[in-house]
Amino acid sequence: MKRVYMSFSTDVLHYGHLEVMKKASQYGELMIGVLTDDVIAQYKSPPLVSWEDRCKLFENLDFVAQVVKKDTIGYEKILQTYHPDIIVHGDDWKSGIKSAIRTELLELLKQYGGELIEYPYNEENSVNLVETMFHRGQSMPEVRRGMLRKLLTLKPYVRVMEAHDGLTGLIVENAQCTVGQETRTYDAIWESSLCDSASRGKPDIELIDWSSRITRIQEIMEVTTKPIMVDGDTGGQIDHFVYIVQTLERIGVSAVVIEDKTGAKRNSLFGTEVAQTQDEPEHFADKIRAAKSVLTTKEFMIIARIESLILNKGENDALARAECYIRAGADGIMIHSKSREPDEVYGFCEKFRQKYPDIPLVLVPTTYNHIVEQELANHGANIIIYANHLLRSAFPAMKRAATEILQNGSSECVDNICMPVKEVIRFIPVTER
Ligand code: SPV
Ligand code: MG
């Protein structure tokens, strides 16, 4: 009897899966490898159903002989451990994010005398609909809200990109690339006060009222499934902040980040060029305590952002504030810096980590942007935010198009920097029913 192996990452089984497993079992004894949560989170949204329950989907099927754990993205470990004669997979991985895994598998199978059988990927509408409906479920508040905390447990660090409207939300949702066998995507969305304000032609001074901010957040939520971190500026008055927090929690935001400034807020990257006042630590701690007291879930996170390095108050001030805010219940700390080098951030991270090994630490490497994510993670970062890059990259492109069309008196000159209209139309999905 030959040994046949297939892997699955799915949360739901539909008849398309069952049919292909049945066919695979005709080649021999069928073994199913169920991908672990952390492996799935390496290339797509984490599963909603636990690994144990996903195993149960397969355990009682007549044509499945054995269910095993697949805890690596590639196949080497599976081949070494179970020596399957035949691997069965859909033919959809010939191109795209999994093609490097396929190439490596073919190489391994050659050395080892195994065979790869690929079945045509099921494009049937009813099967797609099951998957679409399930995907849609991920955008529901009760599912999305807890996803940031889940990712923090599953990934070495969480990679976040800003979005400030539906279009940029879609771009973050769909951006992906492969580097070797690794598939990279953004894990979450940063709804930045700077980009939200700038995209409306307004300064980043807490001018945009919360009704408008929430409308924007909802627009992003309508077209995405990834968890959302909201830049809450200073949080405003404590009496008002408790209402904002409840709304954000209710609509499915995962975290709000508030900065310990008070009075007329200016963007942090101005540093001390403009007058900015840091709040009294105890007053800011009261704001955190009040916000925590109105939460109804354990999922929503209040992250305290410390501005001591921005305002040249030094590491000790930042560390003392971190302690005070954590005592008040902060679920994470963001340490901001406008230095071109990461040294002051590293100094803080090292001492912070000694004292708090498990509290999530958020970095925003806008100015020290020559440092790669992995290095920031090695210094203790759990969340890394690209805070403004979609807005900043679109701005010069739009300005150039506007100017060149003026200069030329026609628009053909910008065809090379414009997305064809047909591609725009295709990029915006139409809801399937
Ligand atoms: C934002 O994105 O609005 C931020 C980060 O608050 S920064 O602009 O660096 O202050
Ligand atoms: Mg901001």
Coordinates of C-alpha atoms and ligand atoms in Angstrom, one line a residue:
M1 CA 0.0 0.0 0.0
K2 CA 1.5 3.4 -1.0
R3 CA 1.5 6.3 1.4
V4 CA -0.3 9.4 0.1
Y5 CA 0.1 12.8 1.8
M6 CA -1.9 16.0 1.6
S7 CA -1.7 19.3 3.6
F8 CA -4.6 21.4 4.7
S9 CA -4.8 24.9 6.3
T10 CA -8.6 25.3 5.9
D11 CA -11.0 26.2 8.8
V12 CA -14.0 24.6 6.9
L13 CA -14.3 21.5 4.8
H14 CA -16.5 21.8 1.6
Y15 CA -17.3 19.1 -0.9
G16 CA -14.4 20.3 -3.1
H17 CA -12.0 19.3 -0.4
L18 CA -13.8 16.0 0.1
E19 CA -13.7 15.1 -3.5
V20 CA -10.1 15.6 -3.9
M21 CA -9.3 13.7 -0.7
K22 CA -11.4 10.8 -2.0
K23 CA -9.5 10.8 -5.2
A24 CA -6.1 11.0 -3.4
S25 CA -7.1 8.0 -1.2
Q26 CA -7.5 5.9 -4.3
Y27 CA -3.7 6.0 -4.7
G28 CA -3.0 4.5 -1.3
E29 CA -3.3 5.2 2.4
L30 CA -4.1 8.9 2.9
M31 CA -2.3 10.9 5.5
I32 CA -3.4 14.5 6.2
G33 CA -1.0 17.1 7.5
V34 CA -2.8 20.0 9.3
L35 CA -0.8 23.2 9.3
T36 CA -0.2 24.8 12.7
D37 CA -1.5 28.3 13.4
D38 CA 2.0 29.9 13.4
V39 CA 2.8 28.4 10.0
I40 CA -0.5 29.6 8.5
A41 CA 0.1 33.1 10.0
Q42 CA 3.4 33.2 8.0
Y43 CA 1.6 33.6 4.7
K44 CA -2.1 34.5 5.4
S45 CA -4.5 35.5 8.1
P46 CA -4.4 33.2 11.1
P47 CA -7.0 30.5 11.2
L48 CA -10.2 31.1 13.2
V49 CA -10.6 27.5 14.3
S50 CA -8.0 25.9 16.7
W51 CA -5.4 23.4 15.3
E52 CA -7.0 20.7 17.5
D53 CA -10.5 21.3 16.0
R54 CA -9.1 21.6 12.5
C55 CA -7.6 18.1 13.0
K56 CA -11.0 16.8 14.0
L57 CA -12.4 17.9 10.6
F58 CA -10.3 15.1 9.1
E59 CA -10.1 12.5 11.8
N60 CA -13.5 10.9 11.3
L61 CA -13.4 10.7 7.5
D62 CA -13.4 7.0 6.2
F63 CA -10.8 7.7 3.5
V64 CA -8.3 9.4 5.9
A65 CA -5.9 6.9 7.5
Q66 CA -3.9 9.4 9.7
V67 CA -3.8 13.0 10.7
V68 CA -0.5 14.6 11.5
K69 CA 1.0 18.0 12.4
K70 CA 2.6 20.1 9.7
D71 CA 4.7 22.7 11.6
T72 CA 7.0 23.9 8.9
I73 CA 6.1 25.7 5.7
G74 CA 8.2 23.4 3.4
Y75 CA 7.9 19.6 3.0
E76 CA 11.3 18.4 4.1
K77 CA 10.3 17.5 7.6
I78 CA 7.2 15.7 6.5
L79 CA 9.2 13.7 3.9
Q80 CA 11.9 12.8 6.5
T81 CA 9.4 11.8 9.2
Y82 CA 6.7 10.0 7.3
H83 CA 8.3 9.0 3.9
P84 CA 5.1 9.4 1.8
D85 CA 5.3 7.9 -1.7
I86 CA 2.9 10.4 -3.2
I87 CA 2.2 14.1 -2.4
V88 CA -1.1 15.4 -3.7
H89 CA -1.7 19.2 -4.1
G90 CA -3.9 21.5 -6.2
D91 CA -2.2 22.9 -9.3
D92 CA -2.8 26.5 -8.2
W93 CA 0.6 26.6 -6.6
K94 CA 2.5 26.4 -9.9
S95 CA 2.7 30.2 -9.8
G96 CA 2.3 32.7 -6.9
I97 CA 3.3 32.6 -3.3
K98 CA 3.6 28.9 -2.9
S99 CA 5.6 28.2 -6.0
A100 CA 9.0 28.3 -4.2
I101 CA 7.7 25.6 -1.8
R102 CA 6.6 23.5 -4.8
T103 CA 10.1 23.9 -6.5
E104 CA 11.8 22.7 -3.3
L105 CA 9.4 19.8 -3.0
L106 CA 10.1 18.7 -6.6
E107 CA 13.8 18.8 -5.8
L108 CA 13.4 16.7 -2.6
L109 CA 11.1 14.2 -4.4
K110 CA 13.7 13.7 -7.1
Q111 CA 16.3 12.7 -4.6
Y112 CA 13.9 10.5 -2.8
G113 CA 11.9 8.8 -5.5
G114 CA 8.6 10.3 -4.6
E115 CA 5.9 11.6 -6.8
L116 CA 3.8 14.8 -6.9
I117 CA 0.3 14.5 -8.2
E118 CA -1.5 17.8 -8.9
Y119 CA -5.2 18.1 -9.4
P120 CA -6.9 21.0 -11.1
Y121 CA -7.9 23.7 -8.7
N122 CA -11.6 23.9 -8.1
E123 CA -12.9 27.1 -9.7
E124 CA -16.5 26.2 -9.2
N125 CA -18.7 29.1 -8.0
S126 CA -20.3 27.2 -5.1
V127 CA -16.9 26.2 -3.7
N128 CA -15.6 29.7 -4.1
L129 CA -18.6 31.1 -2.4
V130 CA -18.0 29.0 0.7
E131 CA -14.5 30.4 0.9
T132 CA -15.6 33.9 0.1
M133 CA -18.3 33.7 2.8
F134 CA -15.8 32.5 5.3
H135 CA -13.3 35.2 4.4
R136 CA -16.1 37.8 4.8
G137 CA -16.6 36.5 8.3
Q138 CA -13.1 37.5 9.2
S139 CA -14.1 41.2 8.8
M140 CA -16.8 40.9 11.5
P141 CA -16.0 42.9 14.6
E142 CA -16.0 39.9 17.0
V143 CA -13.5 38.0 14.8
R144 CA -11.3 40.9 13.8
R145 CA -11.0 42.6 17.2
G146 CA -9.0 39.8 18.8
M147 CA -6.8 39.2 15.8
L148 CA -4.0 41.5 16.8
R149 CA -3.5 39.8 20.2
K150 CA -3.6 36.4 18.3
L151 CA -1.0 37.6 15.9
L152 CA 1.2 38.7 18.8
T153 CA 1.2 35.1 20.1
L154 CA 1.8 33.6 16.6
K155 CA 4.4 35.8 14.9
P156 CA 7.9 36.9 15.8
Y157 CA 6.7 40.4 15.2
V158 CA 3.6 42.0 13.7
R159 CA 4.1 44.1 10.5
V160 CA 1.7 47.1 10.2
M161 CA 1.1 49.5 7.3
E162 CA -0.9 52.7 7.3
A163 CA -4.2 53.1 5.5
H164 CA -6.3 56.2 5.5
D165 CA -9.2 55.3 3.2
G166 CA -10.9 52.3 1.5
L167 CA -8.4 52.3 -1.4
T168 CA -5.3 52.3 0.8
G169 CA -7.0 49.7 3.0
L170 CA -7.4 47.4 -0.1
I171 CA -3.8 48.0 -1.0
V172 CA -2.6 46.9 2.5
E173 CA -5.0 44.0 2.5
N174 CA -3.8 42.6 -0.8
A175 CA -0.1 43.5 -0.8
Q176 CA 2.1 40.4 -0.8
C177 CA 5.5 39.2 -2.1
T178 CA 7.6 36.1 -1.8
V179 CA 11.2 36.2 -0.6
G180 CA 12.5 32.6 -1.1
Q181 CA 10.0 30.4 0.5
E182 CA 8.7 33.2 2.7
T183 CA 5.5 34.9 1.8
R184 CA 5.3 38.5 3.2
T185 CA 2.1 40.3 3.8
Y186 CA 1.1 43.1 6.2
D187 CA -0.5 41.7 9.4
A188 CA -2.5 44.8 10.4
I189 CA -3.5 48.3 9.5
W190 CA -2.5 51.6 11.2
E191 CA -5.1 54.3 10.9
S192 CA -2.7 57.2 11.2
S193 CA -3.8 60.7 12.4
L194 CA -1.2 62.2 10.2
C195 CA -2.4 60.4 7.0
D196 CA -6.1 60.7 7.9
S197 CA -5.7 64.5 8.3
A198 CA -3.3 65.0 5.4
S199 CA -5.6 63.1 3.0
R200 CA -8.3 65.6 3.8
G201 CA -5.9 68.5 3.4
K202 CA -5.9 69.2 7.1
P203 CA -3.0 69.5 9.6
D204 CA -2.3 66.7 12.1
I205 CA -3.5 68.7 15.2
E206 CA -6.5 66.7 16.4
L207 CA -8.7 68.8 14.2
I208 CA -10.6 65.9 12.6
D209 CA -13.4 65.1 14.9
W210 CA -14.1 61.5 16.0
S211 CA -17.2 61.1 14.0
S212 CA -15.2 61.7 10.9
R213 CA -12.3 59.5 12.0
I214 CA -14.8 56.7 12.7
T215 CA -16.4 57.1 9.3
R216 CA -12.9 56.6 7.8
I217 CA -12.2 53.6 10.0
Q218 CA -15.5 52.1 8.9
E219 CA -14.6 52.7 5.2
I220 CA -11.4 50.8 5.7
M221 CA -13.2 48.0 7.6
E222 CA -15.8 47.6 4.9
V223 CA -13.1 46.4 2.4
T224 CA -10.5 44.7 4.6
T225 CA -10.2 41.8 7.1
K226 CA -6.9 42.7 8.8
P227 CA -6.8 44.0 12.4
I228 CA -6.8 47.7 12.8
M229 CA -4.7 49.9 15.2
V230 CA -6.1 53.4 15.6
D231 CA -3.9 56.3 16.3
G232 CA -5.9 58.0 19.0
D233 CA -3.7 61.1 19.2
T234 CA -3.8 62.3 22.9
G235 CA -7.2 60.7 23.5
G236 CA -8.4 64.2 24.4
Q237 CA -10.3 64.7 27.6
I238 CA -10.7 61.6 29.8
D239 CA -14.5 62.0 29.9
H240 CA -14.6 62.0 26.1
F241 CA -12.0 59.3 25.6
V242 CA -14.1 56.6 27.4
Y243 CA -16.8 57.1 24.7
I244 CA -14.3 56.8 21.8
V245 CA -12.8 53.7 23.3
Q246 CA -16.2 52.0 23.6
T247 CA -17.1 52.8 20.0
L248 CA -13.7 51.6 18.7
E249 CA -14.1 48.4 20.6
R250 CA -17.7 47.8 19.5
I251 CA -16.9 48.3 15.8
G252 CA -14.0 45.8 15.9
V253 CA -10.8 47.9 16.1
S254 CA -8.1 45.9 17.9
A255 CA -6.1 48.6 19.6
V256 CA -6.0 52.4 20.2
V257 CA -2.7 54.1 20.7
I258 CA -2.7 57.3 22.7
E259 CA 0.3 59.6 23.2
D260 CA 1.2 61.2 26.4
K261 CA 0.9 64.8 25.2
T262 CA -1.6 67.4 26.3
G263 CA -2.9 70.7 24.9
A264 CA -2.4 71.7 21.3
K265 CA -1.0 68.5 19.8
R266 CA 1.5 68.8 16.9
N267 CA 2.9 65.9 14.9
S268 CA 5.7 64.2 16.8
L269 CA 8.2 64.4 14.0
F270 CA 8.3 68.2 14.6
G271 CA 10.0 67.3 17.8
T272 CA 10.9 70.4 19.8
E273 CA 10.7 72.7 16.8
V274 CA 7.2 73.5 17.9
A275 CA 5.8 73.9 21.4
Q276 CA 4.5 70.5 22.6
T277 CA 3.6 69.6 26.2
Q278 CA 3.9 66.2 27.7
D279 CA 1.1 65.2 30.1
E280 CA 1.8 64.5 33.8
P281 CA 2.4 60.8 34.0
E282 CA -0.3 60.3 36.7
H283 CA -2.9 62.2 34.6
F284 CA -2.1 60.1 31.6
A285 CA -2.3 57.0 33.7
D286 CA -5.8 58.1 34.8
K287 CA -6.8 58.2 31.1
I288 CA -5.5 54.7 30.6
R289 CA -7.3 53.5 33.8
A290 CA -10.6 55.1 32.7
A291 CA -10.4 53.6 29.2
K292 CA -9.6 50.1 30.6
S293 CA -12.6 50.4 33.0
V294 CA -15.1 50.8 30.2
L295 CA -13.9 47.9 28.0
T296 CA -16.1 44.8 27.6
T297 CA -13.7 42.5 26.0
K298 CA -10.2 41.2 26.8
E299 CA -9.3 41.6 23.2
F300 CA -9.2 45.3 22.8
M301 CA -5.8 46.9 23.6
I302 CA -5.0 50.3 25.0
I303 CA -1.4 51.1 24.0
A304 CA 0.4 54.0 25.6
R305 CA 2.7 56.0 23.5
I306 CA 5.6 57.7 25.2
E307 CA 6.9 61.0 23.8
S308 CA 9.9 61.5 26.1
L309 CA 12.5 60.8 23.4
I310 CA 10.7 63.0 20.9
L311 CA 10.8 65.9 23.5
N312 CA 14.4 65.3 24.6
K313 CA 13.4 64.2 28.1
G314 CA 15.6 61.1 28.0
E315 CA 15.5 57.4 28.5
N316 CA 14.9 57.5 32.3
D317 CA 11.8 59.6 31.9
A318 CA 10.6 57.3 29.2
L319 CA 11.2 54.2 31.4
A320 CA 9.5 55.8 34.5
R321 CA 6.5 56.6 32.4
A322 CA 6.3 53.1 30.9
E323 CA 6.2 51.7 34.4
C324 CA 3.5 54.2 35.4
Y325 CA 1.4 53.4 32.3
I326 CA 1.7 49.7 32.7
R327 CA 0.7 49.9 36.3
A328 CA -2.4 51.7 35.1
G329 CA -3.2 48.8 32.8
A330 CA -1.7 49.7 29.4
D331 CA -1.7 46.6 27.2
G332 CA 1.4 47.7 25.3
I333 CA 3.9 50.5 25.0
M334 CA 4.9 52.5 21.9
I335 CA 8.2 54.3 22.1
H336 CA 8.5 57.0 19.5
S337 CA 11.7 58.7 18.3
K338 CA 12.6 61.1 15.6
S339 CA 16.3 60.3 15.7
R340 CA 17.9 59.1 12.4
E341 CA 19.7 56.4 14.3
P342 CA 18.0 53.7 16.4
D343 CA 20.4 54.0 19.4
E344 CA 18.0 55.8 21.8
V345 CA 15.2 53.4 20.9
Y346 CA 17.5 50.4 21.4
G347 CA 18.6 51.8 24.8
F348 CA 15.0 52.1 25.9
C349 CA 14.0 48.6 24.5
E350 CA 16.8 46.9 26.3
K351 CA 16.0 48.2 29.7
F352 CA 12.2 47.9 29.1
R353 CA 12.6 44.2 28.1
Q354 CA 14.7 43.4 31.2
K355 CA 11.8 44.6 33.3
Y356 CA 8.8 43.6 31.1
P357 CA 9.7 40.5 29.0
D358 CA 6.1 40.1 27.9
I359 CA 4.5 43.5 27.4
P360 CA 4.1 44.3 23.6
L361 CA 6.5 47.0 22.4
V362 CA 5.6 49.0 19.4
L363 CA 8.2 50.9 17.2
V364 CA 7.6 53.4 14.4
P365 CA 10.8 53.4 12.3
T366 CA 10.0 56.5 10.1
T367 CA 13.3 58.3 10.7
Y368 CA 15.6 55.4 11.5
N369 CA 14.3 53.6 8.4
H370 CA 17.5 52.0 7.2
I371 CA 17.1 49.4 10.0
V372 CA 15.4 46.2 8.9
E373 CA 12.4 44.8 10.7
Q374 CA 14.3 41.7 11.9
E375 CA 16.9 43.8 13.7
L376 CA 14.2 45.9 15.4
A377 CA 12.5 42.6 16.5
N378 CA 15.9 41.3 17.8
H379 CA 15.9 44.4 20.0
G380 CA 12.5 43.6 21.4
A381 CA 10.0 45.1 19.0
N382 CA 6.7 43.2 18.8
I383 CA 4.9 45.5 16.4
I384 CA 6.5 47.5 13.7
I385 CA 4.5 50.3 12.0
Y386 CA 5.1 51.9 8.6
A387 CA 3.1 54.9 9.7
N388 CA 2.7 57.1 6.5
H389 CA 4.2 55.4 3.5
L390 CA 1.1 55.0 1.3
L391 CA 0.2 58.6 1.6
R392 CA 3.8 59.8 1.1
S393 CA 4.3 57.6 -2.0
A394 CA 1.0 58.6 -3.6
F395 CA 1.6 62.3 -3.0
P396 CA 4.6 62.8 -5.4
A397 CA 3.0 60.5 -8.0
M398 CA -0.2 62.6 -8.0
K399 CA 1.7 65.8 -8.1
R400 CA 3.8 64.7 -11.0
A401 CA 0.7 63.6 -13.0
A402 CA -1.1 66.9 -12.3
T403 CA 2.0 68.9 -13.4
E404 CA 2.9 66.9 -16.5
I405 CA -0.6 67.0 -17.9
L406 CA -0.5 70.8 -17.5
Q407 CA 2.8 71.0 -19.3
N408 CA 1.8 68.8 -22.2
G409 CA -1.8 69.8 -22.7
S410 CA -2.7 66.1 -22.9
S411 CA -2.5 63.1 -20.6
E412 CA -0.6 60.5 -22.7
C413 CA 2.6 61.6 -21.1
V414 CA 1.6 60.1 -17.8
D415 CA 0.3 56.8 -19.1
N416 CA 3.5 55.1 -17.9
I417 CA 2.8 56.2 -14.3
C418 CA -0.9 55.5 -14.3
M419 CA -2.7 52.3 -13.6
P420 CA -4.9 51.4 -16.6
V421 CA -8.6 52.1 -15.9
K422 CA -9.4 48.4 -16.5
E423 CA -6.9 47.4 -13.8
V424 CA -8.5 49.9 -11.4
I425 CA -11.9 48.4 -12.1
R426 CA -10.6 44.8 -11.5
F427 CA -8.7 45.7 -8.4
I428 CA -11.9 46.9 -6.7
P429 CA -13.8 43.7 -6.0
V430 CA -17.5 43.3 -6.6
T431 CA -19.3 41.5 -3.7
E432 CA -20.1 37.9 -4.7
R433 CA -23.6 36.6 -3.8
Ligands
SPV1 C1 0.8 59.1 12.8 O1 1.0 58.3 11.9 O2 -0.1 60.0 12.8 C2 1.7 59.1 14.0 C3 3.1 58.7 13.9 O3 1.2 59.6 15.0 S1 4.0 60.1 13.7 O4 3.5 60.8 12.5 O5 5.4 59.6 13.5 O6 3.9 60.9 14.8
MG2 MG -0.6 60.6 14.8

